[in-house]
Amino acid sequence: MKLKKISFILLISAVMFNISGLKTYAAEKTQDGIKLVISADKTDYDEDDKIVASITLENNSGNDITDVTLEGAVPDKFHLSDESKAVRRTTYLMSGDSVSYDIELIPDKKEAKPADKKEEKAVVTEKNEVQELKNPENAALNSDKENSTKGNKNAVSMAEIIIVGILLLAVSGAVVLLVTKGKHKGIMILVCITAAGSLAPELKAKAVETENYNLSVSETVTVAGKKYELTAVVRYTMYKPDMQAAVEEYYEDNSEEIVSIEAVEENDSVFSEKEAIKFMLERGFTEFPLKYDYNIDGTYTDETEASAESDEKHPMYMTYFIAEDGAVWSVFIVGRTIAANPASYNLESDLESQVLVSETDTLTSYTEMGNKFYQTIPKESAVTLKVVDQITSQKLNDLTYEEVIN
């Protein structure tokens, strides 16, 4: 019996050893507590095999990092599968957290004959033309999107802005903001990303301690006897202040009252994609697709279109609406609440605070830093609320500049 027991233990140990050996095809590099890992599903491949590589970033430093860009380089004679993306971005990664994704590399086919190439090019051109016809967009909306992108980049690169990840101030679920006023007047309309440009001067001073970093790591694999390098690169900004404390301080300074703070994953009042689409359709928002940027666990997805068939939940969603007078609106859902940002009206306004249209006089916001919902009564210096009975496409169409701003 004892011999059998020992044999059994040895067998289990051998199995466990072999299982752990499955993860040995990896390379890693650590810099100041930031660890970047790339691992292939195996080391040797046949000529037609696909390569699956996992890229993982771990923040084991004592600081939070922002403006994170992870990229997997595609080796020569390979291309990404349709389901894969070479680049992944996240706006904020807390100390102790990690982010990872897989890329699937497909071997290129042998070069086609010149005649075939010409025909293929014509097909691609035709597809591009069709795509352009399917997605005509109002010039004002394009301008709004362009400003949003620029604002997003600035939000994570300007040292004087303390809240760099997601500080989305929302009225009853609006997610928009914010403002640089005075000498260089202008409002940065950010699509689901807000830089708190109106923070108190004493808070801004805390954000100057920032540093930008690059880190890369490579793993070698063999394909049909030839060596190939699988390389992962990460670029990020490290913030020395306590960003969680900065968020809390921001809400304290810009709220008459903090009504509640709730973890997103513990909140039952969060729309699934199909529920959010139905909710918006019932209110007449049909012209533009509904999109999201965050999963229920707070991970950044990049802008992704919601599906009417999906039960996946997200803390917030956004779409556009263009009124008959040409006014551009951003319409938001956070949890199960809705609010709207009169983007073009805000750009024209001389008001010191931004106007948001809401169905209640409370303000609900989502912050990626901690993945939380904040419900507050905002100070007038932070947000001016225009309360209406119900936010619908008809209501936004009927609202004039004077009604919204005055």
CSV table of C-alpha atoms in Angstrom, one decimal:
chain,number,residue,atom,x,y,z
A,1,MET,CA,0.0,0.0,0.0
A,2,LYS,CA,2.8,2.4,0.9
A,3,LEU,CA,4.5,1.7,-2.4
A,4,LYS,CA,1.3,2.3,-4.3
A,5,LYS,CA,0.8,5.6,-2.4
A,6,ILE,CA,4.3,6.8,-3.2
A,7,SER,CA,3.9,5.8,-6.9
A,8,PHE,CA,0.6,7.7,-7.0
A,9,ILE,CA,2.2,10.8,-5.5
A,10,LEU,CA,5.1,10.6,-8.0
A,11,LEU,CA,2.6,10.2,-10.9
A,12,ILE,CA,0.7,13.3,-9.7
A,13,SER,CA,3.9,15.3,-9.4
A,14,ALA,CA,4.9,14.3,-12.9
A,15,VAL,CA,1.6,15.4,-14.3
A,16,MET,CA,1.7,18.7,-12.5
A,17,PHE,CA,5.3,19.2,-13.8
A,18,ASN,CA,4.1,18.6,-17.3
A,19,ILE,CA,1.2,20.9,-17.0
A,20,SER,CA,3.4,23.7,-15.7
A,21,GLY,CA,5.8,22.9,-18.6
A,22,LEU,CA,3.0,24.0,-21.0
A,23,LYS,CA,3.7,27.6,-20.1
A,24,THR,CA,7.5,27.6,-20.6
A,25,TYR,CA,7.5,29.1,-24.1
A,26,ALA,CA,7.7,32.7,-22.8
A,27,ALA,CA,10.0,35.6,-22.4
A,28,GLU,CA,9.6,38.4,-19.9
A,29,LYS,CA,11.3,41.6,-18.9
A,30,THR,CA,10.7,43.8,-15.7
A,31,GLN,CA,11.4,47.5,-15.3
A,32,ASP,CA,10.7,49.2,-12.0
A,33,GLY,CA,8.0,46.7,-11.1
A,34,ILE,CA,6.4,46.8,-14.6
A,35,LYS,CA,6.6,43.3,-16.1
A,36,LEU,CA,6.0,42.6,-19.8
A,37,VAL,CA,5.6,38.9,-20.9
A,38,ILE,CA,5.1,37.4,-24.3
A,39,SER,CA,4.5,33.7,-24.6
A,40,ALA,CA,3.8,31.4,-27.6
A,41,ASP,CA,1.6,28.4,-27.6
A,42,LYS,CA,4.6,26.3,-28.6
A,43,THR,CA,8.2,26.6,-29.8
A,44,ASP,CA,8.3,24.7,-33.1
A,45,TYR,CA,5.8,25.2,-35.9
A,46,ASP,CA,5.2,23.6,-39.3
A,47,GLU,CA,5.1,25.9,-42.3
A,48,ASP,CA,1.3,26.3,-42.4
A,49,ASP,CA,0.8,26.4,-38.6
A,50,LYS,CA,-0.7,29.5,-37.0
A,51,ILE,CA,1.1,31.1,-34.0
A,52,VAL,CA,-0.9,32.1,-30.9
A,53,ALA,CA,1.0,34.6,-28.8
A,54,SER,CA,-0.1,35.9,-25.4
A,55,ILE,CA,1.0,39.4,-24.2
A,56,THR,CA,0.7,40.3,-20.6
A,57,LEU,CA,1.5,43.5,-18.7
A,58,GLU,CA,1.7,43.4,-14.9
A,59,ASN,CA,1.9,46.5,-12.8
A,60,ASN,CA,3.8,45.4,-9.7
A,61,SER,CA,5.2,48.8,-9.0
A,62,GLY,CA,3.9,51.0,-6.2
A,63,ASN,CA,2.5,53.5,-8.6
A,64,ASP,CA,-0.4,53.7,-11.1
A,65,ILE,CA,0.3,53.9,-14.8
A,66,THR,CA,-1.7,55.5,-17.5
A,67,ASP,CA,-1.8,56.0,-21.3
A,68,VAL,CA,-0.8,52.4,-21.7
A,69,THR,CA,-0.3,51.1,-25.3
A,70,LEU,CA,0.5,47.4,-25.7
A,71,GLU,CA,1.6,46.2,-29.2
A,72,GLY,CA,2.6,42.9,-30.6
A,73,ALA,CA,4.8,43.1,-33.7
A,74,VAL,CA,3.9,41.0,-36.7
A,75,PRO,CA,6.9,39.1,-38.0
A,76,ASP,CA,7.8,38.9,-41.7
A,77,LYS,CA,5.7,36.5,-43.8
A,78,PHE,CA,2.9,36.5,-41.2
A,79,HIS,CA,-0.3,38.5,-40.8
A,80,LEU,CA,-2.9,38.9,-38.1
A,81,SER,CA,-6.1,36.9,-38.1
A,82,ASP,CA,-9.3,38.9,-38.6
A,83,GLU,CA,-10.1,38.4,-34.9
A,84,SER,CA,-6.8,39.8,-33.7
A,85,LYS,CA,-5.6,43.3,-33.0
A,86,ALA,CA,-1.9,44.1,-32.8
A,87,VAL,CA,-2.5,47.1,-30.5
A,88,ARG,CA,-4.3,47.2,-27.2
A,89,ARG,CA,-4.7,50.4,-25.1
A,90,THR,CA,-5.9,51.1,-21.6
A,91,THR,CA,-6.2,54.5,-20.0
A,92,TYR,CA,-5.3,53.4,-16.5
A,93,LEU,CA,-3.7,50.4,-14.7
A,94,MET,CA,-3.6,50.4,-11.0
A,95,SER,CA,-0.7,49.1,-9.0
A,96,GLY,CA,-1.3,45.3,-8.5
A,97,ASP,CA,-3.4,45.0,-11.6
A,98,SER,CA,-2.6,43.3,-15.0
A,99,VAL,CA,-3.9,43.3,-18.5
A,100,SER,CA,-3.4,40.7,-21.2
A,101,TYR,CA,-4.6,39.6,-24.7
A,102,ASP,CA,-3.8,37.1,-27.4
A,103,ILE,CA,-2.8,37.7,-31.0
A,104,GLU,CA,-3.1,35.0,-33.7
A,105,LEU,CA,-0.5,35.1,-36.5
A,106,ILE,CA,-1.4,33.4,-39.8
A,107,PRO,CA,1.4,32.5,-42.3
A,108,ASP,CA,1.1,34.5,-45.6
A,109,LYS,CA,0.1,32.5,-48.7
A,110,LYS,CA,2.4,32.2,-51.6
A,111,GLU,CA,2.4,35.2,-53.9
A,112,ALA,CA,-0.4,35.2,-56.5
A,113,LYS,CA,0.2,35.9,-60.2
A,114,PRO,CA,0.3,39.5,-61.3
A,115,ALA,CA,-3.2,39.2,-62.9
A,116,ASP,CA,-4.6,37.9,-59.7
A,117,LYS,CA,-3.1,40.8,-57.7
A,118,LYS,CA,-4.6,43.3,-60.0
A,119,GLU,CA,-8.0,41.8,-59.7
A,120,GLU,CA,-7.7,41.6,-55.9
A,121,LYS,CA,-6.8,45.3,-55.8
A,122,ALA,CA,-9.9,46.2,-57.7
A,123,VAL,CA,-12.1,44.3,-55.3
A,124,VAL,CA,-10.5,46.1,-52.3
A,125,THR,CA,-11.0,49.5,-54.0
A,126,GLU,CA,-14.6,48.7,-54.6
A,127,LYS,CA,-15.1,47.7,-51.0
A,128,ASN,CA,-13.5,50.9,-49.8
A,129,GLU,CA,-15.9,52.9,-52.0
A,130,VAL,CA,-18.9,51.1,-50.6
A,131,GLN,CA,-17.7,51.6,-47.1
A,132,GLU,CA,-17.4,55.3,-47.6
A,133,LEU,CA,-20.9,55.5,-49.0
A,134,LYS,CA,-22.3,53.5,-46.0
A,135,ASN,CA,-20.7,55.8,-43.4
A,136,PRO,CA,-21.3,59.4,-44.5
A,137,GLU,CA,-21.0,61.7,-41.4
A,138,ASN,CA,-21.9,65.3,-40.8
A,139,ALA,CA,-18.9,67.6,-40.9
A,140,ALA,CA,-19.7,68.9,-37.4
A,141,LEU,CA,-19.7,65.4,-36.1
A,142,ASN,CA,-16.4,64.6,-37.7
A,143,SER,CA,-15.0,67.7,-36.1
A,144,ASP,CA,-16.3,66.6,-32.7
A,145,LYS,CA,-14.8,63.2,-33.1
A,146,GLU,CA,-11.4,64.7,-34.1
A,147,ASN,CA,-11.5,67.0,-31.1
A,148,SER,CA,-12.4,64.0,-28.9
A,149,THR,CA,-9.3,62.1,-30.2
A,150,LYS,CA,-7.0,65.0,-29.6
A,151,GLY,CA,-8.5,65.6,-26.2
A,152,ASN,CA,-8.0,62.0,-25.3
A,153,LYS,CA,-4.3,62.1,-26.2
A,154,ASN,CA,-3.9,65.4,-24.2
A,155,ALA,CA,-5.7,63.9,-21.2
A,156,VAL,CA,-2.9,61.4,-20.7
A,157,SER,CA,0.0,63.5,-21.7
A,158,MET,CA,-0.5,66.9,-20.1
A,159,ALA,CA,1.3,67.0,-16.7
A,160,GLU,CA,-1.0,69.6,-15.2
A,161,ILE,CA,-4.1,67.4,-15.5
A,162,ILE,CA,-4.4,65.2,-12.5
A,163,ILE,CA,-7.2,62.9,-13.5
A,164,VAL,CA,-5.9,61.2,-16.5
A,165,GLY,CA,-7.7,58.0,-16.8
A,166,ILE,CA,-11.4,58.0,-16.7
A,167,LEU,CA,-13.2,60.7,-14.7
A,168,LEU,CA,-16.5,60.8,-16.4
A,169,LEU,CA,-18.9,63.3,-14.9
A,170,ALA,CA,-22.4,62.4,-15.8
A,171,VAL,CA,-25.8,63.8,-15.0
A,172,SER,CA,-27.9,60.8,-14.1
A,173,GLY,CA,-25.5,58.8,-16.1
A,174,ALA,CA,-24.0,61.4,-18.5
A,175,VAL,CA,-20.4,60.7,-19.2
A,176,VAL,CA,-18.7,63.7,-20.7
A,177,LEU,CA,-16.6,66.7,-19.8
A,178,LEU,CA,-14.6,69.1,-19.5
A,179,VAL,CA,-13.3,72.5,-19.8
A,180,THR,CA,-10.4,74.8,-20.2
A,181,LYS,CA,-11.6,78.4,-19.9
A,182,GLY,CA,-10.1,81.9,-19.6
A,183,LYS,CA,-7.2,82.9,-21.7
A,184,HIS,CA,-7.4,79.8,-24.0
A,185,LYS,CA,-11.1,79.2,-23.9
A,186,GLY,CA,-12.4,76.0,-25.3
A,187,ILE,CA,-14.2,72.8,-24.2
A,188,MET,CA,-12.7,69.4,-24.8
A,189,ILE,CA,-15.6,67.2,-25.8
A,190,LEU,CA,-14.2,63.8,-25.0
A,191,VAL,CA,-16.0,60.6,-26.1
A,192,CYS,CA,-16.3,58.7,-22.8
A,193,ILE,CA,-13.0,60.1,-21.6
A,194,THR,CA,-12.7,63.3,-19.5
A,195,ALA,CA,-9.7,65.3,-18.4
A,196,ALA,CA,-10.5,67.2,-15.3
A,197,GLY,CA,-9.3,70.5,-16.6
A,198,SER,CA,-11.2,72.5,-13.9
A,199,LEU,CA,-9.4,71.0,-10.9
A,200,ALA,CA,-8.4,73.3,-8.2
A,201,PRO,CA,-4.8,74.7,-8.6
A,202,GLU,CA,-3.5,73.0,-5.5
A,203,LEU,CA,-4.5,69.6,-6.9
A,204,LYS,CA,-3.0,70.2,-10.4
A,205,ALA,CA,0.4,70.7,-8.7
A,206,LYS,CA,0.4,67.1,-7.6
A,207,ALA,CA,0.4,65.8,-11.2
A,208,VAL,CA,3.7,67.1,-12.2
A,209,GLU,CA,5.6,64.0,-11.0
A,210,THR,CA,5.2,61.9,-14.2
A,211,GLU,CA,7.5,59.9,-16.4
A,212,ASN,CA,7.1,58.2,-19.7
A,213,TYR,CA,8.5,54.7,-20.4
A,214,ASN,CA,9.0,52.1,-23.1
A,215,LEU,CA,9.6,48.4,-22.6
A,216,SER,CA,10.0,45.6,-25.1
A,217,VAL,CA,10.6,41.8,-24.9
A,218,SER,CA,11.1,39.1,-27.6
A,219,GLU,CA,10.6,35.4,-27.8
A,220,THR,CA,12.1,33.2,-30.5
A,221,VAL,CA,10.2,30.4,-32.2
A,222,THR,CA,11.0,28.1,-35.1
A,223,VAL,CA,8.8,27.8,-38.2
A,224,ALA,CA,9.8,25.1,-40.7
A,225,GLY,CA,13.4,25.3,-39.5
A,226,LYS,CA,13.6,29.1,-39.6
A,227,LYS,CA,13.9,31.4,-36.5
A,228,TYR,CA,11.3,34.1,-36.0
A,229,GLU,CA,11.1,36.8,-33.3
A,230,LEU,CA,7.8,37.4,-31.5
A,231,THR,CA,8.1,40.9,-29.9
A,232,ALA,CA,5.8,42.8,-27.6
A,233,VAL,CA,6.2,46.5,-26.8
A,234,VAL,CA,4.6,48.7,-24.1
A,235,ARG,CA,4.5,52.4,-23.7
A,236,TYR,CA,3.1,54.0,-20.6
A,237,THR,CA,3.2,57.0,-18.3
A,238,MET,CA,3.8,56.5,-14.5
A,239,TYR,CA,2.1,58.8,-12.1
A,240,LYS,CA,3.7,59.2,-8.8
A,241,PRO,CA,0.7,60.7,-6.9
A,242,ASP,CA,-2.0,58.5,-5.5
A,243,MET,CA,-4.6,58.7,-8.3
A,244,GLN,CA,-7.3,57.1,-6.2
A,245,ALA,CA,-6.9,59.9,-3.6
A,246,ALA,CA,-7.0,62.4,-6.4
A,247,VAL,CA,-10.3,61.1,-7.7
A,248,GLU,CA,-11.8,61.3,-4.2
A,249,GLU,CA,-10.5,64.8,-3.7
A,250,TYR,CA,-11.9,65.9,-7.0
A,251,TYR,CA,-15.4,64.7,-6.1
A,252,GLU,CA,-15.1,66.4,-2.7
A,253,ASP,CA,-14.1,69.7,-4.3
A,254,ASN,CA,-16.7,69.6,-7.1
A,255,SER,CA,-19.8,68.3,-5.3
A,256,GLU,CA,-22.3,69.8,-2.9
A,257,GLU,CA,-22.9,66.2,-1.7
A,258,ILE,CA,-21.6,62.8,-2.5
A,259,VAL,CA,-24.8,60.7,-2.4
A,260,SER,CA,-23.3,57.3,-3.0
A,261,ILE,CA,-20.2,55.4,-4.2
A,262,GLU,CA,-20.8,51.9,-5.6
A,263,ALA,CA,-18.6,49.3,-7.3
A,264,VAL,CA,-19.8,48.7,-10.9
A,265,GLU,CA,-19.7,44.9,-10.6
A,266,GLU,CA,-21.9,45.0,-7.5
A,267,ASN,CA,-24.5,47.2,-9.2
A,268,ASP,CA,-27.4,45.3,-10.7
A,269,SER,CA,-28.6,48.3,-12.6
A,270,VAL,CA,-26.3,48.0,-15.6
A,271,PHE,CA,-27.6,47.6,-19.1
A,272,SER,CA,-26.6,44.7,-21.3
A,273,GLU,CA,-25.8,45.6,-24.9
A,274,LYS,CA,-29.2,44.4,-26.2
A,275,GLU,CA,-31.0,46.2,-23.4
A,276,ALA,CA,-29.1,49.5,-24.1
A,277,ILE,CA,-29.8,49.3,-27.8
A,278,LYS,CA,-33.5,48.7,-27.1
A,279,PHE,CA,-33.6,51.6,-24.6
A,280,MET,CA,-32.1,54.0,-27.2
A,281,LEU,CA,-34.3,52.8,-30.0
A,282,GLU,CA,-37.4,53.5,-27.9
A,283,ARG,CA,-36.2,57.1,-27.4
A,284,GLY,CA,-35.6,57.6,-31.1
A,285,PHE,CA,-31.8,57.4,-31.2
A,286,THR,CA,-31.3,55.4,-34.4
A,287,GLU,CA,-29.1,57.3,-36.7
A,288,PHE,CA,-25.7,56.3,-35.2
A,289,PRO,CA,-24.6,53.1,-33.6
A,290,LEU,CA,-24.3,52.7,-29.9
A,291,LYS,CA,-20.8,52.2,-28.7
A,292,TYR,CA,-18.9,51.4,-25.5
A,293,ASP,CA,-15.3,51.7,-24.2
A,294,TYR,CA,-15.2,49.6,-21.0
A,295,ASN,CA,-16.2,46.1,-19.9
A,296,ILE,CA,-18.0,45.4,-16.7
A,297,ASP,CA,-14.7,44.8,-14.9
A,298,GLY,CA,-13.4,48.2,-15.9
A,299,THR,CA,-11.0,47.0,-18.6
A,300,TYR,CA,-10.6,49.3,-21.6
A,301,THR,CA,-11.9,47.8,-24.9
A,302,ASP,CA,-11.3,50.7,-27.3
A,303,GLU,CA,-14.4,52.0,-29.0
A,304,THR,CA,-16.6,49.0,-29.8
A,305,GLU,CA,-20.1,48.8,-31.3
A,306,ALA,CA,-22.7,47.2,-29.2
A,307,SER,CA,-24.7,44.2,-30.6
A,308,ALA,CA,-28.4,43.7,-30.4
A,309,GLU,CA,-27.7,40.0,-29.8
A,310,SER,CA,-25.3,40.4,-26.9
A,311,ASP,CA,-26.0,40.0,-23.2
A,312,GLU,CA,-22.6,41.4,-22.2
A,313,LYS,CA,-22.9,44.3,-19.8
A,314,HIS,CA,-20.9,47.6,-19.8
A,315,PRO,CA,-20.9,50.5,-17.3
A,316,MET,CA,-21.6,53.0,-20.0
A,317,TYR,CA,-22.6,53.5,-23.6
A,318,MET,CA,-22.6,56.5,-26.0
A,319,THR,CA,-24.1,57.6,-29.3
A,320,TYR,CA,-24.5,60.8,-31.3
A,321,PHE,CA,-27.6,62.8,-32.3
A,322,ILE,CA,-27.7,65.6,-34.9
A,323,ALA,CA,-30.6,68.0,-34.6
A,324,GLU,CA,-32.4,69.7,-37.5
A,325,ASP,CA,-30.5,72.9,-36.8
A,326,GLY,CA,-27.2,71.1,-37.1
A,327,ALA,CA,-26.5,71.0,-33.3
A,328,VAL,CA,-24.4,68.0,-32.3
A,329,TRP,CA,-25.3,66.0,-29.2
A,330,SER,CA,-23.5,63.2,-27.4
A,331,VAL,CA,-26.0,60.9,-25.7
A,332,PHE,CA,-24.9,58.7,-22.8
A,333,ILE,CA,-26.1,55.8,-20.7
A,334,VAL,CA,-24.4,54.9,-17.4
A,335,GLY,CA,-25.9,52.0,-15.6
A,336,ARG,CA,-29.6,52.4,-16.6
A,337,THR,CA,-29.7,56.2,-16.7
A,338,ILE,CA,-29.4,58.6,-19.6
A,339,ALA,CA,-28.1,62.1,-20.2
A,340,ALA,CA,-27.0,64.3,-23.1
A,341,ASN,CA,-24.2,66.7,-23.8
A,342,PRO,CA,-25.1,69.6,-26.2
A,343,ALA,CA,-21.6,69.5,-27.6
A,344,SER,CA,-21.9,72.3,-30.2
A,345,TYR,CA,-23.9,74.5,-27.9
A,346,ASN,CA,-21.2,74.2,-25.2
A,347,LEU,CA,-18.6,75.2,-27.7
A,348,GLU,CA,-20.5,78.4,-28.5
A,349,SER,CA,-21.3,79.2,-24.9
A,350,ASP,CA,-19.5,81.7,-22.6
A,351,LEU,CA,-20.6,79.9,-19.5
A,352,GLU,CA,-17.9,79.0,-17.0
A,353,SER,CA,-19.3,75.5,-16.5
A,354,GLN,CA,-20.5,72.9,-19.0
A,355,VAL,CA,-24.2,72.3,-19.5
A,356,LEU,CA,-25.5,68.7,-19.4
A,357,VAL,CA,-29.1,67.7,-20.1
A,358,SER,CA,-30.5,65.3,-17.5
A,359,GLU,CA,-33.7,63.7,-16.2
A,360,THR,CA,-32.8,64.4,-12.6
A,361,ASP,CA,-30.9,67.0,-10.5
A,362,THR,CA,-28.3,64.5,-9.4
A,363,LEU,CA,-25.1,63.6,-11.2
A,364,THR,CA,-23.9,60.1,-11.7
A,365,SER,CA,-20.4,59.4,-13.0
A,366,TYR,CA,-18.2,56.5,-13.8
A,367,THR,CA,-14.5,56.3,-13.0
A,368,GLU,CA,-12.2,53.6,-14.3
A,369,MET,CA,-9.9,54.2,-11.4
A,370,GLY,CA,-11.5,51.7,-9.0
A,371,ASN,CA,-14.3,50.9,-11.5
A,372,LYS,CA,-16.9,52.8,-9.6
A,373,PHE,CA,-20.1,54.8,-10.0
A,374,TYR,CA,-20.3,58.1,-8.1
A,375,GLN,CA,-23.7,59.7,-7.5
A,376,THR,CA,-23.3,63.4,-6.5
A,377,ILE,CA,-25.1,66.7,-6.3
A,378,PRO,CA,-22.6,68.8,-8.3
A,379,LYS,CA,-21.5,72.3,-7.6
A,380,GLU,CA,-22.7,74.9,-10.2
A,381,SER,CA,-19.1,75.8,-10.8
A,382,ALA,CA,-18.5,72.3,-12.1
A,383,VAL,CA,-21.6,71.4,-14.1
A,384,THR,CA,-24.8,73.3,-15.0
A,385,LEU,CA,-27.8,70.9,-15.2
A,386,LYS,CA,-30.7,71.4,-17.6
A,387,VAL,CA,-33.4,69.0,-16.2
A,388,VAL,CA,-36.1,67.7,-18.6
A,389,ASP,CA,-38.9,65.2,-18.1
A,390,GLN,CA,-37.5,62.7,-20.7
A,391,ILE,CA,-34.5,62.7,-23.0
A,392,THR,CA,-35.6,61.6,-26.5
A,393,SER,CA,-34.5,62.5,-30.0
A,394,GLN,CA,-37.6,64.7,-30.4
A,395,LYS,CA,-36.8,66.5,-27.2
A,396,LEU,CA,-33.2,67.3,-28.2
A,397,ASN,CA,-34.4,68.3,-31.6
A,398,ASP,CA,-36.8,70.8,-30.0
A,399,LEU,CA,-34.4,72.3,-27.5
A,400,THR,CA,-32.9,75.6,-28.8
A,401,TYR,CA,-29.5,77.1,-27.9
A,402,GLU,CA,-31.3,79.7,-25.7
A,403,GLU,CA,-33.3,77.1,-23.8
A,404,VAL,CA,-30.2,75.0,-23.1
A,405,ILE,CA,-27.6,77.7,-22.3
A,406,ASN,CA,-29.8,80.3,-20.6
